[in-house]
N, CA, C and O atoms as a MOPAC input file, in Angstrom:
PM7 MOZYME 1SCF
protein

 N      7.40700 1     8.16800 1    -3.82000 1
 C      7.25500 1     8.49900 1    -2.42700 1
 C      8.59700 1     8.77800 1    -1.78100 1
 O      8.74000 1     9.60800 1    -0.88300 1
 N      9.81900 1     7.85400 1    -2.41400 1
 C     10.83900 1     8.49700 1    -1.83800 1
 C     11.39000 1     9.57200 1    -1.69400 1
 O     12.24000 1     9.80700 1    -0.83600 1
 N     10.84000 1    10.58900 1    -2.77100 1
 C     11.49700 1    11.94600 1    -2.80700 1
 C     10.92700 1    12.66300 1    -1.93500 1
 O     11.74700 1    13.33800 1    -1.31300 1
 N      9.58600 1    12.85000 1    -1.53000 1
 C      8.69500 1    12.75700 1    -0.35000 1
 C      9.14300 1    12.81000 1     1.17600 1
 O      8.91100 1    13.50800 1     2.16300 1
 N      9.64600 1    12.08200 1     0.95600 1
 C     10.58100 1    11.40400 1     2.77800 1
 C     12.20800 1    11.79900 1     2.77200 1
 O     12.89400 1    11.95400 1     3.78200 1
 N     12.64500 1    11.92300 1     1.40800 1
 C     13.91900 1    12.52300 1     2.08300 1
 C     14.06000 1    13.99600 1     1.75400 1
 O     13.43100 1    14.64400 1     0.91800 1
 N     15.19100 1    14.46300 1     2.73700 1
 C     15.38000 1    16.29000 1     3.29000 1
 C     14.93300 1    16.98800 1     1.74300 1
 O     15.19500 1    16.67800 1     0.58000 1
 N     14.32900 1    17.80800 1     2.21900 1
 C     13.70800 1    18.74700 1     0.93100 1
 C     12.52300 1    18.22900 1     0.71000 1
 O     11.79500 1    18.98800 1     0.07100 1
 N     11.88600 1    16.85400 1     1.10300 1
 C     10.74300 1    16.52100 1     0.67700 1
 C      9.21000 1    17.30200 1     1.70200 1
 O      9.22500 1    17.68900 1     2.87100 1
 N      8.34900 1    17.30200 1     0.96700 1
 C      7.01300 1    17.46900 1     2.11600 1
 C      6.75400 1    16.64200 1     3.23600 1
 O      6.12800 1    16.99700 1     4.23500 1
 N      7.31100 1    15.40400 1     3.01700 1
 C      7.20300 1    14.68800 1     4.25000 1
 C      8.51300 1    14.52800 1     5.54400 1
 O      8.36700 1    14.21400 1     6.72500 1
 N      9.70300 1    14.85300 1     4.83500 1
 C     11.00100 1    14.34200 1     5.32000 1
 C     10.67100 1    15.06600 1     7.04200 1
 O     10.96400 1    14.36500 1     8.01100 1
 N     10.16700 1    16.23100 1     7.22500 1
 C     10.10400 1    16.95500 1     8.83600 1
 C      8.63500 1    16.33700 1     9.59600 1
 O      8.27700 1    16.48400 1    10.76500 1
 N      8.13600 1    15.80100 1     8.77900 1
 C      6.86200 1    15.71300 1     9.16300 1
 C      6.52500 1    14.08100 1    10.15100 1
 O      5.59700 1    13.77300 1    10.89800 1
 N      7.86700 1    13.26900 1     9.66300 1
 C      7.83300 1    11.67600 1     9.57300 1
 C      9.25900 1    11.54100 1    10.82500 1
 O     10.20500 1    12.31500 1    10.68000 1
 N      9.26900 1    10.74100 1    11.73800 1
 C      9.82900 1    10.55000 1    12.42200 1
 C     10.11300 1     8.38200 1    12.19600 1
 O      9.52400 1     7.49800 1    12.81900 1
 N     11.21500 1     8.22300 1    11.08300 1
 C     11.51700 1     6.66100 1    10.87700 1
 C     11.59700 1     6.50200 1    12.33500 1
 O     11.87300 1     7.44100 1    13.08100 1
 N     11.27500 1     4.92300 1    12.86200 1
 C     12.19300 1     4.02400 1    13.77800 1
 C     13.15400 1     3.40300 1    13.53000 1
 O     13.54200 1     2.56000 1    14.34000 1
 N     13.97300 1     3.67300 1    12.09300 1
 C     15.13300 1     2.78200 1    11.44500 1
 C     15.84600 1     3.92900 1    11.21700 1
 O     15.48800 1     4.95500 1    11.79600 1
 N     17.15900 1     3.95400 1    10.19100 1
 C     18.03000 1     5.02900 1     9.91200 1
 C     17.23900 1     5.51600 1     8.89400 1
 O     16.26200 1     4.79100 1     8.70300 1
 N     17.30800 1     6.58100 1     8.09300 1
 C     16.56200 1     7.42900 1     7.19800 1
 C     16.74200 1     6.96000 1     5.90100 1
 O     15.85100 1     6.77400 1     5.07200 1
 N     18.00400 1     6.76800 1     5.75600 1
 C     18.31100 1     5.59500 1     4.75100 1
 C     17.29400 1     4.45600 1     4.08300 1
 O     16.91000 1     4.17500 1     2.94800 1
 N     17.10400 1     4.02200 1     5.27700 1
 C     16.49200 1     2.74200 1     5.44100 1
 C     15.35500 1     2.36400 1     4.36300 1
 O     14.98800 1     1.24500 1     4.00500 1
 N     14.88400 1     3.70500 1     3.93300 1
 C     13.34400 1     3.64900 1     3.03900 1
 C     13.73700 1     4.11400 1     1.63400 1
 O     13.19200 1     3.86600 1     0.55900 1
 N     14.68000 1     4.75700 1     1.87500 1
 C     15.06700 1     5.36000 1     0.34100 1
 C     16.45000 1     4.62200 1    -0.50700 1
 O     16.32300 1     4.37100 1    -1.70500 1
 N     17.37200 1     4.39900 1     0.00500 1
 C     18.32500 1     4.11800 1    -0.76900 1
 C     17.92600 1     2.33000 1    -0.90900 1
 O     18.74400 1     1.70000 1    -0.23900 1
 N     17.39400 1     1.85100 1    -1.26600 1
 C     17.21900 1     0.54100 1    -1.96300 1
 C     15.64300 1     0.18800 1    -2.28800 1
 O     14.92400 1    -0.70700 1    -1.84300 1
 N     15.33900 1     1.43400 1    -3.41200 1
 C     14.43900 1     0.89600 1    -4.28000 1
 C     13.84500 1    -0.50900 1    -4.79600 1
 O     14.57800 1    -1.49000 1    -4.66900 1
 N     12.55200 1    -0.68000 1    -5.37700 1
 C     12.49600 1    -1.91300 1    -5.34300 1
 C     11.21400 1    -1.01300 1    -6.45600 1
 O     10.40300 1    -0.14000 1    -6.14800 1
 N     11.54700 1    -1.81500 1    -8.06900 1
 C     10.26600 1    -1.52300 1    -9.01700 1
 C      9.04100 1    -2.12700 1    -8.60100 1
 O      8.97400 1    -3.22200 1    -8.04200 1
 N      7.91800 1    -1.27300 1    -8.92900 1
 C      6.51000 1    -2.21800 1    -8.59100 1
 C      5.81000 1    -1.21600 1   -10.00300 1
 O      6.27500 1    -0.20600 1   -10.53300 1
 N      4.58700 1    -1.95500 1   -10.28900 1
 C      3.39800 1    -1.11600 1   -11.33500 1
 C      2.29900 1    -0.54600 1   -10.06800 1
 O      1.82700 1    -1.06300 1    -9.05600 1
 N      2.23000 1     0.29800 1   -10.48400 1
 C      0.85300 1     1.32100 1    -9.96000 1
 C     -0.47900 1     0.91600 1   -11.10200 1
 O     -0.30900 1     0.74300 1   -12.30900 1
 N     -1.43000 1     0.84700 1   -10.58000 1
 C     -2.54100 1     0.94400 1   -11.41300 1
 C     -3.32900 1     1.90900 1   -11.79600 1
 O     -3.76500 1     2.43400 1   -10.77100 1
 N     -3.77100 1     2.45500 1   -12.78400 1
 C     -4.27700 1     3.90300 1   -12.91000 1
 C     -5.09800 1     4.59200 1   -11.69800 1
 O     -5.21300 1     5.77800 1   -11.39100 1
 N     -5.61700 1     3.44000 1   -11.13300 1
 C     -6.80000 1     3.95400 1   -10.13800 1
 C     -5.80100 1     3.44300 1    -8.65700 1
 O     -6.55800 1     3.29200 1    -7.69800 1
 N     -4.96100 1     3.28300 1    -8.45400 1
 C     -4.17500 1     2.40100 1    -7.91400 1
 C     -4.32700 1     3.31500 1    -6.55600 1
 O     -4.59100 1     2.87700 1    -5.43700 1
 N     -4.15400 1     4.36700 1    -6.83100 1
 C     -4.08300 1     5.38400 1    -5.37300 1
 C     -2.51600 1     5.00700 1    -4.67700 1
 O     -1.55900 1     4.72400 1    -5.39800 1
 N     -2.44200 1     5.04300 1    -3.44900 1
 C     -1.51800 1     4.52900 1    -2.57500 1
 C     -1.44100 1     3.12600 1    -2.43500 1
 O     -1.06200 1     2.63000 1    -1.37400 1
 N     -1.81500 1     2.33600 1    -3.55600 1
 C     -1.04800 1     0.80400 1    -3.91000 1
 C     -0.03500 1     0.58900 1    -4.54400 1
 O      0.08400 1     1.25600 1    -5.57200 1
 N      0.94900 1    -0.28500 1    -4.24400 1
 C      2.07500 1    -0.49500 1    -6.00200 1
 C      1.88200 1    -2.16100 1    -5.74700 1
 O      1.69200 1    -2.65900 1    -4.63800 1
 N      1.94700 1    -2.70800 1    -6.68100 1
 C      1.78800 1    -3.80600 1    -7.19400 1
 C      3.32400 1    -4.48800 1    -6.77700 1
 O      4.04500 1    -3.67100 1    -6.20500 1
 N      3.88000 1    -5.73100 1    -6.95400 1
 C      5.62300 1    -6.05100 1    -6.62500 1
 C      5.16500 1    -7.14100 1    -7.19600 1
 O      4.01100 1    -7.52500 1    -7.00500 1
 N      6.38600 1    -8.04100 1    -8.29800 1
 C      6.39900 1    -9.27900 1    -8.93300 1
 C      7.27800 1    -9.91700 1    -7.37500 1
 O      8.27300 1    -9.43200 1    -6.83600 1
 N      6.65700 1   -10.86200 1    -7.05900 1
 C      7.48100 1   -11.62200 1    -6.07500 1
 C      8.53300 1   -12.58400 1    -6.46600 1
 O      8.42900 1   -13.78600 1    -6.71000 1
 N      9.51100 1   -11.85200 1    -6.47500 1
 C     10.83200 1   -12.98300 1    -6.78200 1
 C     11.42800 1   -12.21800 1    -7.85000 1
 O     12.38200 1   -12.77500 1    -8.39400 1
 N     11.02100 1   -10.78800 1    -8.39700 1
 C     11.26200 1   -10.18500 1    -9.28400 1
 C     11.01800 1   -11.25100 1   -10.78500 1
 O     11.83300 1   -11.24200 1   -11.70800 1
 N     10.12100 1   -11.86900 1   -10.78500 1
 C      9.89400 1   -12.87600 1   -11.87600 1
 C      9.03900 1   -12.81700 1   -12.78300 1
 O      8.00200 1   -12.57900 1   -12.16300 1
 N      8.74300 1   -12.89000 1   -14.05100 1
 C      7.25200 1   -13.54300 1   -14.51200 1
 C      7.61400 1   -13.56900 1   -16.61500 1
 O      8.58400 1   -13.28600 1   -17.31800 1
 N      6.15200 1   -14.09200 1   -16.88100 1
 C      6.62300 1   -14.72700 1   -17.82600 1
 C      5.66500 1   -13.73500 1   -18.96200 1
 O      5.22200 1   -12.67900 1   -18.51100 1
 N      5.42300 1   -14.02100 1   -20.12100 1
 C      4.47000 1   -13.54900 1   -20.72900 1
 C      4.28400 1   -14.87300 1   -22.04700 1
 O      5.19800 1   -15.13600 1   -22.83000 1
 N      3.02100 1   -15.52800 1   -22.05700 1
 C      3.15300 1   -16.86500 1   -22.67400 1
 C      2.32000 1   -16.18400 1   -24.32400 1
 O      1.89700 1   -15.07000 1   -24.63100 1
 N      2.41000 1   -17.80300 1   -25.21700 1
 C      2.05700 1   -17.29300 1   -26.67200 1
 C      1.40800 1   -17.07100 1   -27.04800 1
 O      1.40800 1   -17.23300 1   -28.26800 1
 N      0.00500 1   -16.38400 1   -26.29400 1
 C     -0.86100 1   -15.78500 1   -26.41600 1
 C     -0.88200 1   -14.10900 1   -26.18400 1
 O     -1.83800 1   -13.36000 1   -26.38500 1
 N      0.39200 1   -13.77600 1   -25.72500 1
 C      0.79800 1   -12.54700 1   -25.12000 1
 C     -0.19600 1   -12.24600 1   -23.43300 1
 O     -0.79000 1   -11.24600 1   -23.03000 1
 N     -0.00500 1   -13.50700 1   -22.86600 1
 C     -0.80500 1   -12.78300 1   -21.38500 1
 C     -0.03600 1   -13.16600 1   -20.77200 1
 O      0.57600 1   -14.20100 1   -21.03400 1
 N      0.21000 1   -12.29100 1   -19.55500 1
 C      1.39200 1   -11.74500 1   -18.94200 1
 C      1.07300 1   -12.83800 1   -17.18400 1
 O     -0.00300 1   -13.18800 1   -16.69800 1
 N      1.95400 1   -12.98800 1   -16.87100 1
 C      1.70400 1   -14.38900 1   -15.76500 1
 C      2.69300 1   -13.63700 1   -14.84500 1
 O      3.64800 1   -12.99600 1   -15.28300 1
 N      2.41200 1   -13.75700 1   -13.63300 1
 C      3.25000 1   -13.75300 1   -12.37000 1
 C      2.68800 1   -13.69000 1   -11.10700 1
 O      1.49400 1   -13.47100 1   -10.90000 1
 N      3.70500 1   -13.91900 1   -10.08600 1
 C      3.43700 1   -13.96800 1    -8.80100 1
 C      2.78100 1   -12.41100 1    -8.37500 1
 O      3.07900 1   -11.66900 1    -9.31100 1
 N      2.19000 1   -11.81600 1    -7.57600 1
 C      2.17500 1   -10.09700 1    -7.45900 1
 C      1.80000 1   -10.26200 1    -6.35900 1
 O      0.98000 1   -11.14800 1    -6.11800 1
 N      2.36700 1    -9.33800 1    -5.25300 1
 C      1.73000 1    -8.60200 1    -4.16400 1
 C      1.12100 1    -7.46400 1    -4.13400 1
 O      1.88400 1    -6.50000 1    -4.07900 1
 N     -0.18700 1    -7.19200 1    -4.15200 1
 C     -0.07000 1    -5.75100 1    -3.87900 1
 C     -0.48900 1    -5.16000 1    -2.75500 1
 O     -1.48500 1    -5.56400 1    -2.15500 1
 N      0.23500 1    -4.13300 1    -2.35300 1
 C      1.07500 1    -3.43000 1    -0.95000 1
 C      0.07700 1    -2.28200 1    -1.00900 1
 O     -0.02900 1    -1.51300 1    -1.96500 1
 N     -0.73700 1    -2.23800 1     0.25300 1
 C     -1.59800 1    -0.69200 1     0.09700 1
 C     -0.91500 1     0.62500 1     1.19000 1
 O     -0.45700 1     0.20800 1     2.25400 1
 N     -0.86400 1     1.79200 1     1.00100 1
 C     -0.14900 1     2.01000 1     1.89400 1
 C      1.07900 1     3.01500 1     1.78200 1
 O      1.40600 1     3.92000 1     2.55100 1
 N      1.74000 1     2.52700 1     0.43100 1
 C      3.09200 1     2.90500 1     0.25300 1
 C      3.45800 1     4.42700 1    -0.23600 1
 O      4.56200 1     4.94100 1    -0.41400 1
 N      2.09200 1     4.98300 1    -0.39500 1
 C      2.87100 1     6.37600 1    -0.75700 1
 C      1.77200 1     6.89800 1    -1.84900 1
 O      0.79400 1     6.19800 1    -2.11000 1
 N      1.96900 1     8.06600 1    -2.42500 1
 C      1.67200 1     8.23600 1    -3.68300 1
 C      2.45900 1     8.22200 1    -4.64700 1
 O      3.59200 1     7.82800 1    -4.37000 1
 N      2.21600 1     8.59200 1    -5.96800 1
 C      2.81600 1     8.18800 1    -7.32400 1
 C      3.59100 1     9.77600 1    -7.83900 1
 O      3.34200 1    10.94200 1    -7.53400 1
 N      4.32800 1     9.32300 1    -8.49100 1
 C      5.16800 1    10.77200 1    -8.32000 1
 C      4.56000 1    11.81500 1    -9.37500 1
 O      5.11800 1    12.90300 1    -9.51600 1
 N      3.22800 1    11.43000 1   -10.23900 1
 C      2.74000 1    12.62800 1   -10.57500 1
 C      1.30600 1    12.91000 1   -10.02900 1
 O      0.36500 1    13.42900 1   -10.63000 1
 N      1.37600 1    12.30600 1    -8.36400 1
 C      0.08600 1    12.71800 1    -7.63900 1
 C     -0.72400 1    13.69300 1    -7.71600 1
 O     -0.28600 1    14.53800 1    -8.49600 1
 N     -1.46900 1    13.90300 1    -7.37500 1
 C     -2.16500 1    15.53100 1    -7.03400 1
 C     -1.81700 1    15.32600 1    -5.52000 1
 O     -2.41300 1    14.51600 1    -4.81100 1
 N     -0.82800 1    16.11100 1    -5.10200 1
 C     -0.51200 1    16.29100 1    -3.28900 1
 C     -0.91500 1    17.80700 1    -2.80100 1
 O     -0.46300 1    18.33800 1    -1.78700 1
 N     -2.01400 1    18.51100 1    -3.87100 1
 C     -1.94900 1    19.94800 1    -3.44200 1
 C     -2.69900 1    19.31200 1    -1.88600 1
 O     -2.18800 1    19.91200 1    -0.94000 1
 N     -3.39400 1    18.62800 1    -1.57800 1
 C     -4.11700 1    18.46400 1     0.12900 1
 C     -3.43700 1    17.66600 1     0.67900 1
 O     -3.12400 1    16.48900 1     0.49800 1
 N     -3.10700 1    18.89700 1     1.81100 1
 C     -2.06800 1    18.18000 1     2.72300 1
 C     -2.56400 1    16.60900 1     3.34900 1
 O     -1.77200 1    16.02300 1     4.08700 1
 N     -3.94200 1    15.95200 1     3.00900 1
 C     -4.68800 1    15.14300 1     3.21500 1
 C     -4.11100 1    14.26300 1     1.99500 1
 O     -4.81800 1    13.27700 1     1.79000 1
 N     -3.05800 1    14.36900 1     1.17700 1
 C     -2.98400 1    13.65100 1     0.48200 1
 C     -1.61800 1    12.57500 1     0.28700 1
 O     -0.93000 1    12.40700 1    -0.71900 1
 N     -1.52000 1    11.98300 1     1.52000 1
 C      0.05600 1    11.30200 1     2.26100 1
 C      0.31000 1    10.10800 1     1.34300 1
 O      1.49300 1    10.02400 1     1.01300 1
 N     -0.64200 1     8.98200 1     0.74900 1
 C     -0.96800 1     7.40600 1     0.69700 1
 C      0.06000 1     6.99900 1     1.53800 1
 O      0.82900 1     6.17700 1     1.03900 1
 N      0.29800 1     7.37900 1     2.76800 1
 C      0.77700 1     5.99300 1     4.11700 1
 C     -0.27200 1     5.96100 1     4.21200 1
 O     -1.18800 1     6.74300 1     3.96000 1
 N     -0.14700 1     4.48000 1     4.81900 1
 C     -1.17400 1     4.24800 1     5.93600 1
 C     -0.83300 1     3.95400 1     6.96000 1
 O      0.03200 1     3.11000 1     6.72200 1
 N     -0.91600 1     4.07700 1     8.19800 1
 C     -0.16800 1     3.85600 1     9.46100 1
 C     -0.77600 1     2.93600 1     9.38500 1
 O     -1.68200 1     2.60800 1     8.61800 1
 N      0.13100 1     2.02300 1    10.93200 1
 C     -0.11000 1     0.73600 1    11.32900 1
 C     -2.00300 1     0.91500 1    12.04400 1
 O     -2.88100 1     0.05400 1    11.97800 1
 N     -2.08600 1     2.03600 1    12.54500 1
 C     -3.60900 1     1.79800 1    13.17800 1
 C     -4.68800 1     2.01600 1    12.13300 1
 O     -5.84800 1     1.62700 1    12.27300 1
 N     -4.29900 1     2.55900 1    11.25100 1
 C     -5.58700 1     2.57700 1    10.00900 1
 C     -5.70300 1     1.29800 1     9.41200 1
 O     -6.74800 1     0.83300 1     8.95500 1
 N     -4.29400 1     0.59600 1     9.43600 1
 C     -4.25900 1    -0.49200 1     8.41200 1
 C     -4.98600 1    -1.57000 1     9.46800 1
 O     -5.53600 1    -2.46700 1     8.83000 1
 N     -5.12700 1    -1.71000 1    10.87000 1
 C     -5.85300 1    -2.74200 1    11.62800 1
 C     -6.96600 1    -2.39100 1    11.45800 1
 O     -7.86000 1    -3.22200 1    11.30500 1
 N     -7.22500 1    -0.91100 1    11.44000 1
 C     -8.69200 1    -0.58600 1    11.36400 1
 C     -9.56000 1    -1.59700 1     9.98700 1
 O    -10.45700 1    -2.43900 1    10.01600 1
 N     -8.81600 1    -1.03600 1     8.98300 1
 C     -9.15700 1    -1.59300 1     7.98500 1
 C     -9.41100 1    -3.08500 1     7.73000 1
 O    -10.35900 1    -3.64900 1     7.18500 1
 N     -8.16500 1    -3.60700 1     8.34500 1
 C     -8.13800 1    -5.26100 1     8.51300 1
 C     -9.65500 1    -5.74300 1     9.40400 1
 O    -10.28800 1    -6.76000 1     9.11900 1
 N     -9.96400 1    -4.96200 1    10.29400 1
 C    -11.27700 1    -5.41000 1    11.12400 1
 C    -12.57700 1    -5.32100 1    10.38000 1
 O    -13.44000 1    -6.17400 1    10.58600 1
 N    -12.79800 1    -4.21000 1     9.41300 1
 C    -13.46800 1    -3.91700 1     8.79800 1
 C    -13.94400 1    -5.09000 1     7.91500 1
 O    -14.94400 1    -5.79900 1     8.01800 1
 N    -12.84600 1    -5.08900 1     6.93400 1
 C    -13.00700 1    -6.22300 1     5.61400 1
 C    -13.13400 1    -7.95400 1     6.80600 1
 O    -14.10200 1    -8.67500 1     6.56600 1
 N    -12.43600 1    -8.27700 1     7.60700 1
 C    -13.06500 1    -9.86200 1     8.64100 1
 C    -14.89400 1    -9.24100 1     9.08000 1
 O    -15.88000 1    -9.97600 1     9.04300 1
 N    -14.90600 1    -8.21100 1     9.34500 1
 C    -16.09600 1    -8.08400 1     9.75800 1
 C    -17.31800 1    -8.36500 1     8.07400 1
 O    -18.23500 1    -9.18100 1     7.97500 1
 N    -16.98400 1    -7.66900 1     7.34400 1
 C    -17.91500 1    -7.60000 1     6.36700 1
 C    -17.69400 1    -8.99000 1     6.03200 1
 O    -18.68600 1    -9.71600 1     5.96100 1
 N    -16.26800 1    -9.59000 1     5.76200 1
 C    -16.16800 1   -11.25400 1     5.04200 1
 C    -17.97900 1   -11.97500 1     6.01700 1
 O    -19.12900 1   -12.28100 1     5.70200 1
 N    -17.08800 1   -11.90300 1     7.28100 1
 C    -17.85600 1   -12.34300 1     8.11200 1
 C    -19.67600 1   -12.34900 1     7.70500 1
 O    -20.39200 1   -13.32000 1     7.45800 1
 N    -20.00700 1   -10.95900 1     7.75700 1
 C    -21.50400 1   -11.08800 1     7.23800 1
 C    -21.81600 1   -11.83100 1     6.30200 1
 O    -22.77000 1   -12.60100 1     6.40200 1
 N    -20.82300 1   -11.71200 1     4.84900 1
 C    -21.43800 1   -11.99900 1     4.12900 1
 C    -21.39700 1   -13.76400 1     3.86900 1
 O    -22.06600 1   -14.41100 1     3.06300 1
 N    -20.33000 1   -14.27000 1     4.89100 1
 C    -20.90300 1   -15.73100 1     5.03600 1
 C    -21.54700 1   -15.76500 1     5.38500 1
 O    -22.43800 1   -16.01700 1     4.57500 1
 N    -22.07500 1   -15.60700 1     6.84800 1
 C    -23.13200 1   -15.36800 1     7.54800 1
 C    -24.62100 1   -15.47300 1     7.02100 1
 O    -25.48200 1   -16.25000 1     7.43600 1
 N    -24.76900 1   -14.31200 1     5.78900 1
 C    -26.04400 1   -14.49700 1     4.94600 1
 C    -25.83800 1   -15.21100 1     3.63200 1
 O    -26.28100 1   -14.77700 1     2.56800 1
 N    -25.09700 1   -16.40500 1     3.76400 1
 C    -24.89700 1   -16.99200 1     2.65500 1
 C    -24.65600 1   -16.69200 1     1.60900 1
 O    -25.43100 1   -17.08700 1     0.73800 1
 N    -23.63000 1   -15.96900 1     1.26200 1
 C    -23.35000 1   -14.79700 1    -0.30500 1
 C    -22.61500 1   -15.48800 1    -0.71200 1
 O    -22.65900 1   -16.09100 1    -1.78400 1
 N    -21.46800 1   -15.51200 1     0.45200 1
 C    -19.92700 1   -16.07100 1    -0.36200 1
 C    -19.60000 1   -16.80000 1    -1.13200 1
 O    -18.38400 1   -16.94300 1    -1.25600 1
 N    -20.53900 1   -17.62500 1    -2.03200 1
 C    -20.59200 1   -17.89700 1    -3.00100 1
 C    -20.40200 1   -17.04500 1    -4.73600 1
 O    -19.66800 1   -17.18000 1    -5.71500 1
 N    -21.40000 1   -16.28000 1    -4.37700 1
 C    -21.36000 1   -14.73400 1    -5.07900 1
 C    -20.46700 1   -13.79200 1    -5.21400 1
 O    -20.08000 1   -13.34000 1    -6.29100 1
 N    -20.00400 1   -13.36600 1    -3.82500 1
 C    -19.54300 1   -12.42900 1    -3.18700 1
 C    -18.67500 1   -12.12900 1    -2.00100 1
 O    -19.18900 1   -12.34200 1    -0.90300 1
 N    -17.32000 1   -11.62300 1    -2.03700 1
 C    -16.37500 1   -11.63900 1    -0.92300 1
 C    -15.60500 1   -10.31100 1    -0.55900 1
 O    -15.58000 1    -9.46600 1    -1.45400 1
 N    -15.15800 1   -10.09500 1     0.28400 1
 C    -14.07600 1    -8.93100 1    -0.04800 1
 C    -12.42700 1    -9.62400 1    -0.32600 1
 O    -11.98900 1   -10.77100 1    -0.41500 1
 N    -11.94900 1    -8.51400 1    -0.38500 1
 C    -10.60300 1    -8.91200 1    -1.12200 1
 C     -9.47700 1    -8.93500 1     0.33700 1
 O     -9.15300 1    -7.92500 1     0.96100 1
 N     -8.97700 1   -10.48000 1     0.67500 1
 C     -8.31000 1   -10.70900 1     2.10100 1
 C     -7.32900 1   -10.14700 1     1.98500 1
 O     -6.72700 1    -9.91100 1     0.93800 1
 N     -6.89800 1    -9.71200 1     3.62400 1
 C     -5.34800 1    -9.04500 1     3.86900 1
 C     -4.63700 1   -10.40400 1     3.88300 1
 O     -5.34200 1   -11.39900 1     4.04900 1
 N     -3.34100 1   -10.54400 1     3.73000 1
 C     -2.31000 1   -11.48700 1     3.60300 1
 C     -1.57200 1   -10.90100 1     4.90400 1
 O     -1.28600 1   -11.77600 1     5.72200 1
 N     -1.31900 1    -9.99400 1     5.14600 1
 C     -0.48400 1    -9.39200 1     6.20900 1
 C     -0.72700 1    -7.93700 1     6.71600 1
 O     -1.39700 1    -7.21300 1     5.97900 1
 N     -0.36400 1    -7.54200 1     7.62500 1
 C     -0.22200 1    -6.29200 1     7.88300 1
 C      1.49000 1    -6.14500 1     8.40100 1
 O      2.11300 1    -6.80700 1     9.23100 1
 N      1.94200 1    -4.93600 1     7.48900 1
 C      3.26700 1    -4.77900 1     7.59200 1
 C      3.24200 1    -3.16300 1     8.33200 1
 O      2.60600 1    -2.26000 1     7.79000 1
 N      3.95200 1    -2.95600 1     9.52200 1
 C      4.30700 1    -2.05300 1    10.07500 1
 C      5.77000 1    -0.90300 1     9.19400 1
 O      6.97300 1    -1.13800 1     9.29900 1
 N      5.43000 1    -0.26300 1     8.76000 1
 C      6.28300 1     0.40400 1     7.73700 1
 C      7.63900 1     1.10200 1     8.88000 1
 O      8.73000 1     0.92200 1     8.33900 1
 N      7.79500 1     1.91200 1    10.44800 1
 C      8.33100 1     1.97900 1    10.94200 1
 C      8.43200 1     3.78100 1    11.03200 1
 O      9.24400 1     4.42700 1    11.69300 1
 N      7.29700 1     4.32600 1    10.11400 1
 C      7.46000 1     5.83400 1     9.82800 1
 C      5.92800 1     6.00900 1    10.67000 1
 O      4.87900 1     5.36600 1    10.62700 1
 N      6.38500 1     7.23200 1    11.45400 1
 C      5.31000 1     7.59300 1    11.99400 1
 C      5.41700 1     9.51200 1    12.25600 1
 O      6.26900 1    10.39700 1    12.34000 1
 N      4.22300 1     9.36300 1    12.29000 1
 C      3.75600 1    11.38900 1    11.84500 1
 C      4.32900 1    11.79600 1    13.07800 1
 O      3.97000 1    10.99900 1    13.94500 1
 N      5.27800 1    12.94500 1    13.67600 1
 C      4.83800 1    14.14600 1    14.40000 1
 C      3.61800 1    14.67300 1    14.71800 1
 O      3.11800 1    15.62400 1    14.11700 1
 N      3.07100 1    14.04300 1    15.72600 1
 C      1.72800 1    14.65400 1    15.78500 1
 C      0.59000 1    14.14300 1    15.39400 1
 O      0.16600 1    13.17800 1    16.03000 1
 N     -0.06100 1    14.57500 1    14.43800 1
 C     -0.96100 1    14.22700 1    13.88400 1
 C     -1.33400 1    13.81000 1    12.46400 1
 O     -1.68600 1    14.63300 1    11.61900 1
 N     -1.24900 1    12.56100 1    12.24500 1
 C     -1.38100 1    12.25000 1    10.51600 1
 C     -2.25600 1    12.75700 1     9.65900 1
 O     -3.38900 1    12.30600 1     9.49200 1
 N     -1.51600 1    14.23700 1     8.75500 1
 C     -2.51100 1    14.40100 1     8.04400 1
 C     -3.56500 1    14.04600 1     7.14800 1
 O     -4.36900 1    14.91900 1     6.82100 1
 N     -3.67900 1    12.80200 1     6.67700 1
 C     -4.16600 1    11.73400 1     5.79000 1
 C     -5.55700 1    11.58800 1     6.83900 1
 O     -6.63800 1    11.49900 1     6.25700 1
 N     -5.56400 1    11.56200 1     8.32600 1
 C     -6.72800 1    10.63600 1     8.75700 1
 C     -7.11200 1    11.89900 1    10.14900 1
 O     -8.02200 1    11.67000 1    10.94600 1
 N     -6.52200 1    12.78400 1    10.20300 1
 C     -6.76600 1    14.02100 1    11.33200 1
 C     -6.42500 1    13.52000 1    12.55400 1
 O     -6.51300 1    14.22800 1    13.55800 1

């Protein structure tokens, strides 16, 4: 996504940071994408983890929805950003408390849950206009 956001990228005219431009690109940080991952990357928290003698792989992980796409995306649709702005990501956050909600409600949650937000992080990049990702 960084190549994306800086000059020469499809996004770099399109994105107006509230920080220096810098700010998003020059201090990388590795994460895993998942095949189906879309605009998620995964992050070991603490940059840590182990892999024990069974060969299964152990660690802390965040995963961050939001952050971009993967650098061999399909971006031919201009609909195809993976930000998520701060108002999609509340949207979303209301959504998943609302459904949790039902499904205590009809006694599932035993069964059945959605998967909780931990946070909502304001990224500080916002569209000119109109975000092509959501119209």
């Amino acid at each position: 996504q960084a190549k994306r956001l800086r000059p020469g990228g499809d996004h770099h005219d399109l994105i107006t940071p509230r920080c220096p431009d810098d700010a998003f690109t020059d201090s990388p940080r590795a994460a895993m994408r998942l095949r189906s991952g879309g605009r998620a990357a995964t992050f070991l928290v603490g940059d840590t983890y182990r892999i024990d003698q069974e060969g299964t792989f152990h660690a802390e992980m965040l995963d961050i929805k939001g952050l971009g796409t993967h650098e061999k995306a399909d971006i031919s649709s201009p609909k195809v950003t993976g930000l998520l702005c701060l108002a999609d990501a509340l949207k979303e956050l209301c959504v998943q408390r609302l459904l949790q909600r039902l499904i205590e409600l009809e006694g599932l949650a035993d069964s059945m849950g959605t998967v909780p937000f931990y946070a909502v992080i304001d990224t500080g990049l916002t569209y000119n206009g109109t975000n092509p990702a959501t119209g």
